[in-house]
CSV table of C-alpha atoms in Angstrom, one decimal:
chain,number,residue,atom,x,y,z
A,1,UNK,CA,-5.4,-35.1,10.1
A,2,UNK,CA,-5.5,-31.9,8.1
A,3,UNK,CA,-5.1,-28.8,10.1
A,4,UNK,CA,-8.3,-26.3,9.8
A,5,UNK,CA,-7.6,-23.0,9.9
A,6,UNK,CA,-9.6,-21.3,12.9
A,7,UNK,CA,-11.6,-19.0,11.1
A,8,UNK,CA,-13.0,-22.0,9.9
A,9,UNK,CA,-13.8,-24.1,12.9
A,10,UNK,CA,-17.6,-22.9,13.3
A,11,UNK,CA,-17.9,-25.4,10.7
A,12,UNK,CA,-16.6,-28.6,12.7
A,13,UNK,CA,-18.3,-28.4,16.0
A,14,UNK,CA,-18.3,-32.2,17.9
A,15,UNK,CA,-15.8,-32.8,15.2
A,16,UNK,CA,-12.1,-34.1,16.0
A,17,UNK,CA,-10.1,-31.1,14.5
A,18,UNK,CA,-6.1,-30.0,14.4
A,19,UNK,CA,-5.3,-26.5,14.7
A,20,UNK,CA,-1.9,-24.7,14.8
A,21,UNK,CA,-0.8,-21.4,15.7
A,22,UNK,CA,0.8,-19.1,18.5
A,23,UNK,CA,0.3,-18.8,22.0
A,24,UNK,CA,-1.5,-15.8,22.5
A,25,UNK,CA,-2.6,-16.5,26.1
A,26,UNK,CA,-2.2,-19.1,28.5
A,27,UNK,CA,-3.6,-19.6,32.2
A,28,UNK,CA,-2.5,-22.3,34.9
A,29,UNK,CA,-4.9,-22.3,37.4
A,30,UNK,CA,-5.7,-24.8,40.5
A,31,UNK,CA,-7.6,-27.1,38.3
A,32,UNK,CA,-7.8,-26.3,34.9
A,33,UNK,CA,-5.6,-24.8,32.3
A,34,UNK,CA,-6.7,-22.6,29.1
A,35,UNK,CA,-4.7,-21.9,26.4
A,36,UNK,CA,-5.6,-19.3,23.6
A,37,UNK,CA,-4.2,-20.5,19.8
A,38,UNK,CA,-4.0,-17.9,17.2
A,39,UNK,CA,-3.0,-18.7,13.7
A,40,UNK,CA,-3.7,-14.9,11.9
A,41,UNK,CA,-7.2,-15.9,11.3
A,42,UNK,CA,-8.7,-16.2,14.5
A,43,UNK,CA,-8.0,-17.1,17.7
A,44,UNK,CA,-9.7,-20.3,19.8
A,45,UNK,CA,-9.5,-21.3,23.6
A,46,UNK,CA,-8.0,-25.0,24.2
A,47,UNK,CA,-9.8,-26.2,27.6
A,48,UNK,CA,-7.2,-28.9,29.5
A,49,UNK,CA,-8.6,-30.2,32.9
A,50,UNK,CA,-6.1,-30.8,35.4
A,51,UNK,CA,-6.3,-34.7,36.1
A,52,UNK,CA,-4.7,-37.9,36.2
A,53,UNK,CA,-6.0,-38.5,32.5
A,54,UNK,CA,-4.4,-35.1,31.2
A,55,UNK,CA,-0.9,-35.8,33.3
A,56,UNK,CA,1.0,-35.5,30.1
A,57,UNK,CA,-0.8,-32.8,28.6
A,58,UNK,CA,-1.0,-30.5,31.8
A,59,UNK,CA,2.9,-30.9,32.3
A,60,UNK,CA,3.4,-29.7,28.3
A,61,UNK,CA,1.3,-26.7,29.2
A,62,UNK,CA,2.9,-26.0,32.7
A,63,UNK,CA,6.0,-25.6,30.5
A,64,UNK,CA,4.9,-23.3,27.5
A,65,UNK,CA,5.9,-19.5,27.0
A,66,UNK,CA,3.7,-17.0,25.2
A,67,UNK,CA,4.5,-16.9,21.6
A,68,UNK,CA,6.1,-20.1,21.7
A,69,UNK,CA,4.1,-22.4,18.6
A,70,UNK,CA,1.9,-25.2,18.9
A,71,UNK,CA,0.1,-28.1,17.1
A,72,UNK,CA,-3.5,-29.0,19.1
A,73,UNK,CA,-5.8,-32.1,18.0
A,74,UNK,CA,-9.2,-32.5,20.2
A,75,UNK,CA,-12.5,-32.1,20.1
A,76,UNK,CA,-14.3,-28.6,18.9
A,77,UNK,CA,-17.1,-27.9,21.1
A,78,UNK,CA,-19.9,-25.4,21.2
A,79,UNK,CA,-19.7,-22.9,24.4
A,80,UNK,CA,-21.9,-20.3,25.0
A,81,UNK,CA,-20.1,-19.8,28.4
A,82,UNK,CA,-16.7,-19.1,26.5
A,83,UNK,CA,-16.0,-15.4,25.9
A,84,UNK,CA,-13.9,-16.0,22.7
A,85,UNK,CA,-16.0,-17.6,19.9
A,86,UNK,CA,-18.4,-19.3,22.1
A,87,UNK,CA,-15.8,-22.4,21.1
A,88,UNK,CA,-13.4,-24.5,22.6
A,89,UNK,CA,-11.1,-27.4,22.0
A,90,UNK,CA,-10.9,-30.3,24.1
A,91,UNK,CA,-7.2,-31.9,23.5
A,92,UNK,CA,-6.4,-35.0,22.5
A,93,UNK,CA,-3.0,-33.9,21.8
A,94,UNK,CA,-0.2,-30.8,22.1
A,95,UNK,CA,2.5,-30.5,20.4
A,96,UNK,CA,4.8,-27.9,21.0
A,97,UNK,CA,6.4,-26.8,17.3
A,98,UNK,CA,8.7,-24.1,18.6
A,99,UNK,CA,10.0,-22.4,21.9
A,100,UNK,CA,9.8,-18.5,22.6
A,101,UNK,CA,12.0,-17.0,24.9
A,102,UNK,CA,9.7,-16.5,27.9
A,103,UNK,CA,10.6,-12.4,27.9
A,104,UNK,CA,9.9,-10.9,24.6
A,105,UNK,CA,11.8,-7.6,23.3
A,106,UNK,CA,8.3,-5.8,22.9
A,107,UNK,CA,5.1,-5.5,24.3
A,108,UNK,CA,2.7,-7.0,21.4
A,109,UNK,CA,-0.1,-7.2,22.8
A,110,UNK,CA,-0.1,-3.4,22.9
A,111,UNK,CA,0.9,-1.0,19.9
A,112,UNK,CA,1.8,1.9,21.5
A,113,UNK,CA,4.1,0.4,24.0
A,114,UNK,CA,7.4,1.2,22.2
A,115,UNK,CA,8.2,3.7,19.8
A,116,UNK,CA,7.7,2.9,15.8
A,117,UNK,CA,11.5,2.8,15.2
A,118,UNK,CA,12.2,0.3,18.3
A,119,UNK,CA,8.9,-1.8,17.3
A,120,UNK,CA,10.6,-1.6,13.7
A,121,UNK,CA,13.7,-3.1,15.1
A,122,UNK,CA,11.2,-6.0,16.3
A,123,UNK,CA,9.2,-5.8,13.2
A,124,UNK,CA,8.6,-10.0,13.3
A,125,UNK,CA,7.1,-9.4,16.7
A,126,UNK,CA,5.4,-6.1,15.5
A,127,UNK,CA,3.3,-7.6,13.3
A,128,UNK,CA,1.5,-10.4,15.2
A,129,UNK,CA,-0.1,-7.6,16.8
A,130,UNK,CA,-4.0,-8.0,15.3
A,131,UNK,CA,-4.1,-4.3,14.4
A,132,UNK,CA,-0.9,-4.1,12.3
A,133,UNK,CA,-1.6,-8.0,10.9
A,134,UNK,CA,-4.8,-6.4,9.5
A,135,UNK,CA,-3.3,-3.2,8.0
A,136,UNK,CA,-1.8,-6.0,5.4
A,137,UNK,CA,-4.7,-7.9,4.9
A,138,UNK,CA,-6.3,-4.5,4.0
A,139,UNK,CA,-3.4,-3.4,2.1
A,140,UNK,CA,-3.6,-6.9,0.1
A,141,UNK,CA,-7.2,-6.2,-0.6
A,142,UNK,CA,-6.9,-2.9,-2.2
A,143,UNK,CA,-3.9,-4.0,-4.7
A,144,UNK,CA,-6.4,-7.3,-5.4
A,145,UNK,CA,-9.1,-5.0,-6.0
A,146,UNK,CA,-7.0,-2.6,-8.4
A,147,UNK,CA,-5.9,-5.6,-10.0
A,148,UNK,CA,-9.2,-6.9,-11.0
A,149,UNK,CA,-10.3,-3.8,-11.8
A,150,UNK,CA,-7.7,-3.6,-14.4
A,151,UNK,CA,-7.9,-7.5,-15.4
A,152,UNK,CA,-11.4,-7.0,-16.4
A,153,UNK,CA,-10.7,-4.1,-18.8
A,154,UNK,CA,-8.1,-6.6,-20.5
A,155,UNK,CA,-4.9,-5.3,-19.0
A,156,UNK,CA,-1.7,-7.1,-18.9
A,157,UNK,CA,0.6,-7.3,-15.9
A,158,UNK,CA,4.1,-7.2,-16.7
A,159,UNK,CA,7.3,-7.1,-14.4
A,160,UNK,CA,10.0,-4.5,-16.0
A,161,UNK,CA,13.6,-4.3,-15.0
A,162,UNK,CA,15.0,-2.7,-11.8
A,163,UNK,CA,18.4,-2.5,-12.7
A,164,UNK,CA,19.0,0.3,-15.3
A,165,UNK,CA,21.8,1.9,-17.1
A,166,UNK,CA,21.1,5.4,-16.9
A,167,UNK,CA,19.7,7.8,-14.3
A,168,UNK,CA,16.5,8.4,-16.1
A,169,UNK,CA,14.1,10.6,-14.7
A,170,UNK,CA,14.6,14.3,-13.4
A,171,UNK,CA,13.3,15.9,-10.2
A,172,UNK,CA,15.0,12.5,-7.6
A,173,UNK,CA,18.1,11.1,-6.9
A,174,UNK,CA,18.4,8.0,-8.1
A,175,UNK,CA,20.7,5.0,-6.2
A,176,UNK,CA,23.8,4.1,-7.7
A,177,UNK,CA,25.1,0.5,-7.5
A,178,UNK,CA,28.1,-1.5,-9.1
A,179,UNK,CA,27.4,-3.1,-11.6
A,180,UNK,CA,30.6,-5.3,-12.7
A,181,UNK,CA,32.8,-3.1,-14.8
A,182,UNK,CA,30.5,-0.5,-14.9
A,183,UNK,CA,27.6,2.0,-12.7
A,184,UNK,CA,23.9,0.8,-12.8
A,185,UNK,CA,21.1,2.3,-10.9
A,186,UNK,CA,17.6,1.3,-8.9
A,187,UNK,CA,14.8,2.3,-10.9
A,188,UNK,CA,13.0,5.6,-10.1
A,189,UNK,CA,9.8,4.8,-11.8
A,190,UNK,CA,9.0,1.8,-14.2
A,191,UNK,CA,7.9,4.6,-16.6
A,192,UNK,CA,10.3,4.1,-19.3
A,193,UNK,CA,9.5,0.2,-19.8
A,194,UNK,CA,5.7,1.4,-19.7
A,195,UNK,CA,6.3,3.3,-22.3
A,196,UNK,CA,8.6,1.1,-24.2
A,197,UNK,CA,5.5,-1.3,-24.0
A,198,UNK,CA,3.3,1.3,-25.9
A,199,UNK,CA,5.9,1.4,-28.7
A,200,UNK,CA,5.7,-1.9,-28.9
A,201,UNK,CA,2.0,-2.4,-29.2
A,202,UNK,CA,1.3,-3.9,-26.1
A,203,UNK,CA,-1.7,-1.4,-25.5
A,204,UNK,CA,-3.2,-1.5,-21.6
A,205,UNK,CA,-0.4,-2.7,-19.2
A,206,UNK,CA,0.4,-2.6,-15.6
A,207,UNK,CA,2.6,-3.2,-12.9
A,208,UNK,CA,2.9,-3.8,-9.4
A,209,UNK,CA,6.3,-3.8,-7.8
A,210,UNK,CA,9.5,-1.1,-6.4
A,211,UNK,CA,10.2,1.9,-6.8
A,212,UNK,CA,13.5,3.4,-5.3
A,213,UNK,CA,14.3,7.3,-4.4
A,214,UNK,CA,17.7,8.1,-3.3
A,215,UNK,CA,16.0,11.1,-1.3
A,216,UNK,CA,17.1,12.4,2.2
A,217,UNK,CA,14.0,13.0,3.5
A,218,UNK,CA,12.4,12.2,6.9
A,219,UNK,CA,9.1,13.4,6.5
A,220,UNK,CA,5.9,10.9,7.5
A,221,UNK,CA,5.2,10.4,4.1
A,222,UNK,CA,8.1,9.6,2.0
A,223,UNK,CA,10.6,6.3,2.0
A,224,UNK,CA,13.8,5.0,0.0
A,225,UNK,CA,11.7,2.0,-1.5
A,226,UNK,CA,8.0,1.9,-2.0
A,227,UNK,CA,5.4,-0.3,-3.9
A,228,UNK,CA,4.1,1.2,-6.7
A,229,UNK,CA,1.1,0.3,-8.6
A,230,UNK,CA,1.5,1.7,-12.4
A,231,UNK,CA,-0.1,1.9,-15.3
A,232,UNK,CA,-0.2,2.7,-19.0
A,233,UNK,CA,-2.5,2.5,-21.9
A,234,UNK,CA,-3.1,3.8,-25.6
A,235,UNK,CA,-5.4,5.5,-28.2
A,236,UNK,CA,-6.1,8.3,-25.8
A,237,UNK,CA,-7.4,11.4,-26.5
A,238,UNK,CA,-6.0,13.6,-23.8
A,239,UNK,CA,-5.4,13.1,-20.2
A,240,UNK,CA,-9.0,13.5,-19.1
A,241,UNK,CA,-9.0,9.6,-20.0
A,242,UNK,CA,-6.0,9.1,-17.9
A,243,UNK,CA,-8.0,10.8,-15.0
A,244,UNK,CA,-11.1,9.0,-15.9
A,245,UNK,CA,-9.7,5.7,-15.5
A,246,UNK,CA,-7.8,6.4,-12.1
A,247,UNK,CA,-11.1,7.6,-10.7
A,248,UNK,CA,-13.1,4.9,-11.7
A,249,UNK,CA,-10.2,2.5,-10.4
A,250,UNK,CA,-9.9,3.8,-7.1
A,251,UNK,CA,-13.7,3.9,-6.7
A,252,UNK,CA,-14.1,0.7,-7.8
A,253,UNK,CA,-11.2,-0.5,-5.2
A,254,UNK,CA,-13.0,1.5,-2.6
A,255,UNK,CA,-16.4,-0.1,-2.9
A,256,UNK,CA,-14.0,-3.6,-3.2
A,257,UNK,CA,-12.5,-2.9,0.2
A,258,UNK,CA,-15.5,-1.7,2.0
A,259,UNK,CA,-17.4,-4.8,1.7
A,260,UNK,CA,-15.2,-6.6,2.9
A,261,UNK,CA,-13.7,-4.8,5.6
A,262,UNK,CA,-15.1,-1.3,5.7
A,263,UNK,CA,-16.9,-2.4,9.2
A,264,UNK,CA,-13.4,-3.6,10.6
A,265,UNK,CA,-12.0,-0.4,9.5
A,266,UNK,CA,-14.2,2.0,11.2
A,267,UNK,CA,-14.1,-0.1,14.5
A,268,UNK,CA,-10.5,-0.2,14.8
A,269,UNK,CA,-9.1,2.3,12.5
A,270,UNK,CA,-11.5,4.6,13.4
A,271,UNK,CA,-12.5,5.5,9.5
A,272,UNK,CA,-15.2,4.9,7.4
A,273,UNK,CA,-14.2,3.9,4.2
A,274,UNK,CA,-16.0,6.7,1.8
A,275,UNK,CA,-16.6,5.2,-1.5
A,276,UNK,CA,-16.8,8.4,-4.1
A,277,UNK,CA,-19.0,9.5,-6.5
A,278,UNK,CA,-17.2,10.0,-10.0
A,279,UNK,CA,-16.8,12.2,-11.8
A,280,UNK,CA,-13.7,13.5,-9.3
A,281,UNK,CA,-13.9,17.8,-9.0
A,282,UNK,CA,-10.7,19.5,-11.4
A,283,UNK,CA,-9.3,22.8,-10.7
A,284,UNK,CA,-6.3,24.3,-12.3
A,285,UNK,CA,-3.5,25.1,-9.8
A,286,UNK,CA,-3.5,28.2,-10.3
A,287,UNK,CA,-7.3,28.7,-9.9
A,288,UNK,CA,-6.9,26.4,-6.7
A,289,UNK,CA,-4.4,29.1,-5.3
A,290,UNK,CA,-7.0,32.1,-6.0
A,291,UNK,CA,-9.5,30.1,-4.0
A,292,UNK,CA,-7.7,29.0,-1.4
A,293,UNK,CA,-6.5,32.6,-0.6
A,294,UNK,CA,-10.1,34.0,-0.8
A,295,UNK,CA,-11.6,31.0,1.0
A,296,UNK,CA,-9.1,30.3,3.6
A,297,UNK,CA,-7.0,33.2,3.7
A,298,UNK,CA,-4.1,30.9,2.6
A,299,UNK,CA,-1.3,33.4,1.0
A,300,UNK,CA,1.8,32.1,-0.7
A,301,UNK,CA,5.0,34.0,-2.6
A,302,UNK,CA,4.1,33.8,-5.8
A,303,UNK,CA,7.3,31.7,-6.9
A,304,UNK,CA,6.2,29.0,-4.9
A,305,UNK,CA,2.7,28.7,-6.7
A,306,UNK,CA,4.7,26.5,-9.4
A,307,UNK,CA,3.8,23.9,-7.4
A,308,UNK,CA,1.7,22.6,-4.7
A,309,UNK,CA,3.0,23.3,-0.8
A,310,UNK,CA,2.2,21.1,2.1
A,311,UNK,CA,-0.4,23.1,3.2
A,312,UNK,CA,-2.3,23.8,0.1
A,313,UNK,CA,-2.1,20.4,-0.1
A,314,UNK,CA,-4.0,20.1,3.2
A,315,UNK,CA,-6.3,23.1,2.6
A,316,UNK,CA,-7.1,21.3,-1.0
A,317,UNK,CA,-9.0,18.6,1.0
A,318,UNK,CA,-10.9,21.1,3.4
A,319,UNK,CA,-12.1,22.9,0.1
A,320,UNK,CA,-12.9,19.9,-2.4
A,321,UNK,CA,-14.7,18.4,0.6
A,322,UNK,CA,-16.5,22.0,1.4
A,323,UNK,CA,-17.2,22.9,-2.3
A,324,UNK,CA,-17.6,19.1,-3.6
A,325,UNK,CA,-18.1,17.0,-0.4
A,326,UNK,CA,-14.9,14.7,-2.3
A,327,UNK,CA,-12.1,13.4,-0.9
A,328,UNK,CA,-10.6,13.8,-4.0
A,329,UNK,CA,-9.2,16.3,-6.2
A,330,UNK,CA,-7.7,16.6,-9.6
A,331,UNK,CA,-5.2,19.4,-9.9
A,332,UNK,CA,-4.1,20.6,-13.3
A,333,UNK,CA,-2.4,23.1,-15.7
A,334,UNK,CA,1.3,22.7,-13.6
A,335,UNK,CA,4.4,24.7,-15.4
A,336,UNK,CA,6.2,23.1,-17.8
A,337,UNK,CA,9.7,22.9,-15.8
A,338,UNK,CA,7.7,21.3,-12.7
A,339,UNK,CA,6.9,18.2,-14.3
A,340,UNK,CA,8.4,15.4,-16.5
A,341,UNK,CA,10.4,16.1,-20.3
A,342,UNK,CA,7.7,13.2,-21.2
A,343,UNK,CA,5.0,14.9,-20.7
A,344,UNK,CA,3.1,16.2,-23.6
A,345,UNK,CA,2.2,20.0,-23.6
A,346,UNK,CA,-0.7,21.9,-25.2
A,347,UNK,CA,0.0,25.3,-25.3
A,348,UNK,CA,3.0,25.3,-23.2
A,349,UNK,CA,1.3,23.8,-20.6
A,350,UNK,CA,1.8,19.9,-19.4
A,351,UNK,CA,-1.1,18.0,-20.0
A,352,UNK,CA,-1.4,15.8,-16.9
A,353,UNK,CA,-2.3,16.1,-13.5
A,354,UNK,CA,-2.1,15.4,-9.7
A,355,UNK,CA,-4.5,13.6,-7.6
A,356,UNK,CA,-4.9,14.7,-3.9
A,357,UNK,CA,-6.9,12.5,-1.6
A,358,UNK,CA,-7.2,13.4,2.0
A,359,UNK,CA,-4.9,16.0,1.5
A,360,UNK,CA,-1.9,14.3,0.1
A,361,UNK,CA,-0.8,13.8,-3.4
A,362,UNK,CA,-1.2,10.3,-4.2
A,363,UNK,CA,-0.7,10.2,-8.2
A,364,UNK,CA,1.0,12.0,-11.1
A,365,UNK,CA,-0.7,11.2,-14.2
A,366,UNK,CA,-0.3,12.5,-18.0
A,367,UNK,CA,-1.2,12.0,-21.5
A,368,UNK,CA,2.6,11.3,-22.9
A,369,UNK,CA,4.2,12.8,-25.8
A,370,UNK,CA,4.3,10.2,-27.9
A,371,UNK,CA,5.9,12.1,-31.0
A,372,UNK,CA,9.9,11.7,-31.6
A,373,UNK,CA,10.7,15.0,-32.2
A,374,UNK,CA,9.4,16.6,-29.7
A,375,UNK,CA,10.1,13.8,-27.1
A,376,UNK,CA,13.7,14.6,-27.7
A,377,UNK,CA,13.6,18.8,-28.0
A,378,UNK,CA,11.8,18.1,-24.6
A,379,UNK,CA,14.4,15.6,-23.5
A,380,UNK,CA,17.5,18.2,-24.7
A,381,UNK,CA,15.7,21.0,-22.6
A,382,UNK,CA,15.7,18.7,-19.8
A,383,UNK,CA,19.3,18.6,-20.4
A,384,UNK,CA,19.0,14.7,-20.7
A,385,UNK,CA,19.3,13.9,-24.5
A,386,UNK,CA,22.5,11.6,-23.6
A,387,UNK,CA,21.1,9.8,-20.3
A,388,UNK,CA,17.5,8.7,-22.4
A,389,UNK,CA,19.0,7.8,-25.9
A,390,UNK,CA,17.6,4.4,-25.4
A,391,UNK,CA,14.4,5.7,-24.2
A,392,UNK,CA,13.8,7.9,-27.3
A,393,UNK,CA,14.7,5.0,-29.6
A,394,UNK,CA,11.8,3.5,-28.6
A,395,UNK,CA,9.6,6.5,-30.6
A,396,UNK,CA,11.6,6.3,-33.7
A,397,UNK,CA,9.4,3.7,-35.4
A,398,UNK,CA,5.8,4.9,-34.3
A,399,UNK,CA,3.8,5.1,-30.8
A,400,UNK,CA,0.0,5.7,-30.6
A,401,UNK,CA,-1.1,8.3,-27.8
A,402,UNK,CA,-0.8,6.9,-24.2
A,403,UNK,CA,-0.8,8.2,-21.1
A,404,UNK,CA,-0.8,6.7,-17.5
A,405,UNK,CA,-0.1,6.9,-13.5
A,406,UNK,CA,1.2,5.7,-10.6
A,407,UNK,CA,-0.1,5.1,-7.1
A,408,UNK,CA,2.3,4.4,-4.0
A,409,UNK,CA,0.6,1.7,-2.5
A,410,UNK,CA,1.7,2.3,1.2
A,411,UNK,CA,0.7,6.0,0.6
A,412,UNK,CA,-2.8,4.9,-0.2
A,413,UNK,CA,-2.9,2.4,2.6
A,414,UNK,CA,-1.6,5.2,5.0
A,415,UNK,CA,-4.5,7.7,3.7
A,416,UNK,CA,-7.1,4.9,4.0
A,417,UNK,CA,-6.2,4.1,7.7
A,418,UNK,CA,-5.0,7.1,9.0
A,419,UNK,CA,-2.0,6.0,10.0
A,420,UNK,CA,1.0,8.2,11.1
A,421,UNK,CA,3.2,7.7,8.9
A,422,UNK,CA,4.4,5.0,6.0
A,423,UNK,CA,6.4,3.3,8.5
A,424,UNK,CA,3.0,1.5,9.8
A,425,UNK,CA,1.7,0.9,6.2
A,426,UNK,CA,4.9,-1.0,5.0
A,427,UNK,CA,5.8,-4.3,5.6
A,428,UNK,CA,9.4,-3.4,6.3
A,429,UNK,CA,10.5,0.4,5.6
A,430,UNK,CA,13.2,2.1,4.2
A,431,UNK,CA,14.5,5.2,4.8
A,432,UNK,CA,18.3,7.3,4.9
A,433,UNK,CA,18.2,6.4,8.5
A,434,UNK,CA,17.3,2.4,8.2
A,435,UNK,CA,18.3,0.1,5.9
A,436,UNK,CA,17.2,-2.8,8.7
A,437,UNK,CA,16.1,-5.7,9.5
């Protein structure tokens, strides 16, 4: 018999059905034992009467741990009378697949029980808690969503190479590794192989995969390893099409994700999901300093305007959402020596941009120089003529004008939910202090 999977079962009532799973829950009362299967669906009571006919069944059940796995064939009935479903199986036969230890290492059935770095520790247990098992389906959801979003405007997904011979990028440490006779590094950023794909004609691409930072920082928001999402396209005119495409991606991906969980989201996460209204408000960063002093009474040396601060960061959202009613703002005109050598300047001035959604900067984006000459004057500024030789060789022989982004995934999964911190939005993190499991 081939197993159904229980979210499915509603379709098999007075069926004979096989269903497989964990343990959630089991009861042995005087006369009757119940046994709750979840297989990260949903979850379905198994009904065993104790009697002379169910001997061997009862004494597998009398014997079972929580958590342990099981394999159950019986009859789905209809039950109004049962709590979960208004379903229950009626066994035929149980199979036990696999024994847990009858004491587990953390509570699952409740989050909060344990500290995040402990539950961490236990992260194989972590997740079959419903709550963090959905922050992945979620997380799935959005990438699909971005994805299709992207497929449909005839993008091409490609998988560049993690393992590179130069520290590339400025502004990060990178990781260092050996690499036989010689030093290699993680990649920062697949930016260079984005760009290497423009050169070559390639035209809309993307990728989905890691990104490493050798930084030592312990804040909520930042990790050693991430997912990023990235992309790159040409025959741009500036970077307004950059940010034109990123806000019609990530609206696109809202509306994607709100259909098919925004209900979920709000009753557990405890936030709507806000699908926006394009296009997205701009302000230049310095304007966004004037306002924020004369608004909020937010005051800041002037040498760190170069860049945004945590707090202006927050106080962006409070005024985009008071001025705009967005989420979302677009935050331009940054110094030349605060961003990339590869971005392309108008007057001096970078032309790109940062994207700040609930307060946090989730994208750098830029129209990229595309022009040899003065990729590499920019490059030899940057003091990093030697370290990108290979990089500007790809410029030698003509490039159209590109520009693209990148989106931390677990960032935007963190924002979405309102979790904590990226340690509940990845799947296993990474940071200077844990390198483990």
């Amino acid at each position: 018999m081939k197993r159904i999977e229980i979210k499915n079962l509603k379709n098999h009532y007075n069926e004979e059905v096989e269903v497989q799973g964990f343990v959630d829950n089991l009861r042995d009362l005087q006369y009757v034992q119940f046994l709750v299967i979840t297989d990260g669906t949903e979850k379905v009571q198994v009904t065993i009467e104790k009697n002379d006919e169910n001997q061997i069944l009862n004494e597998i059940v009398s014997q079972m741990t929580i958590q342990s796995t099981a394999k159950v064939n019986g009859k789905l009935l209809e039950s109004p009378k049962v709590k979960l479903n208004g379903m229950e199986i009626i066994p035929s036969a149980i199979e036990v697949t696999s024994v847990s230890e009858a004491e587990l290492p953390i509570n699952i059935k409740d989050k909060n029980s344990a500290e995040i770095d402990t539950r961490l520790d236990h992260r194989f247990l972590d997740l079959r808690n419903e709550y963090n098992m959905n922050i992945f389906k979620i997380q799935s959801k959005m990438v699909e969503s971005m994805r299709k979003f992207l497929y449909e405007k005839e993008f091409t997904e490609i998988h560049t190479p993690k393992l590179i011979g130069a520290a590339s990028e400025s502004g990060s440490e990178v990781f260092e590794v050996k690499y036989f006779d010689r030093k290699a590094y993680l990649a920062q950023s697949p930016q260079f192989y984005k760009q290497m794909a423009m050169a070559a004609g390639m035209g809309r691409i993307f990728e989905v995969g890691p990104v490493f930072r050798a930084e030592n920082s312990n804040t909520n928001r930042h990790t050693t390893e991430f997912t990023g999402f990235d992309l790159e396209f040409s025959y741009i005119d500036s970077f307004e099409d950059v940010m034109q495409l990123e806000e019609e991606m990530l609206t696109f991906m809202l509306k994607e994700v709100k259909a098919c969980y925004g209900d979920m989201i709000e009753q557990v996460y405890g936030k709507p999901v806000i699908v926006p209204t394009t296009p997205f408000p701009r302000i230049k960063l310095k304007d966004l300093y004037q306002v924020l002093e004369e608004k909020y009474g937010y005051q800041v040396e002037d040498a760190a305007k170069v860049d945004l601060t945590t707090e202006a960061e927050k106080l962006s959202y409070q005024y985009a959402m008071d001025t705009y009613h967005s989420e979302f703002l677009f935050v331009t005109d940054y110094p030349a020596d605060k961003r990339a050598f590869y971005h392309m300047r108008k007057d001096g001035i970078p032309q790109g941009y940062d994207l700040i959604w609930r307060g946090v900067e989730i994208t750098t984006g830029a129209q990229r120089e595309h022009r040899y000459e003065i990729l590499k004057a920019q490059a030899e500024e940057k003091g990093l003529k030697d370290d990108v030789a290979f990089y500007l060789d790809f410029f030698k022989y003509g490039c159209p004008p590109h520009g693209g982004f990148g989106i931390g995934v677990d960032r935007l999964t963190m924002l979405l939910l309102e979790l904590p911190s990226l340690k509940e939005s990845m799947f296993l993190f990474r940071g200077p202090n844990r390198l483990n499991p």
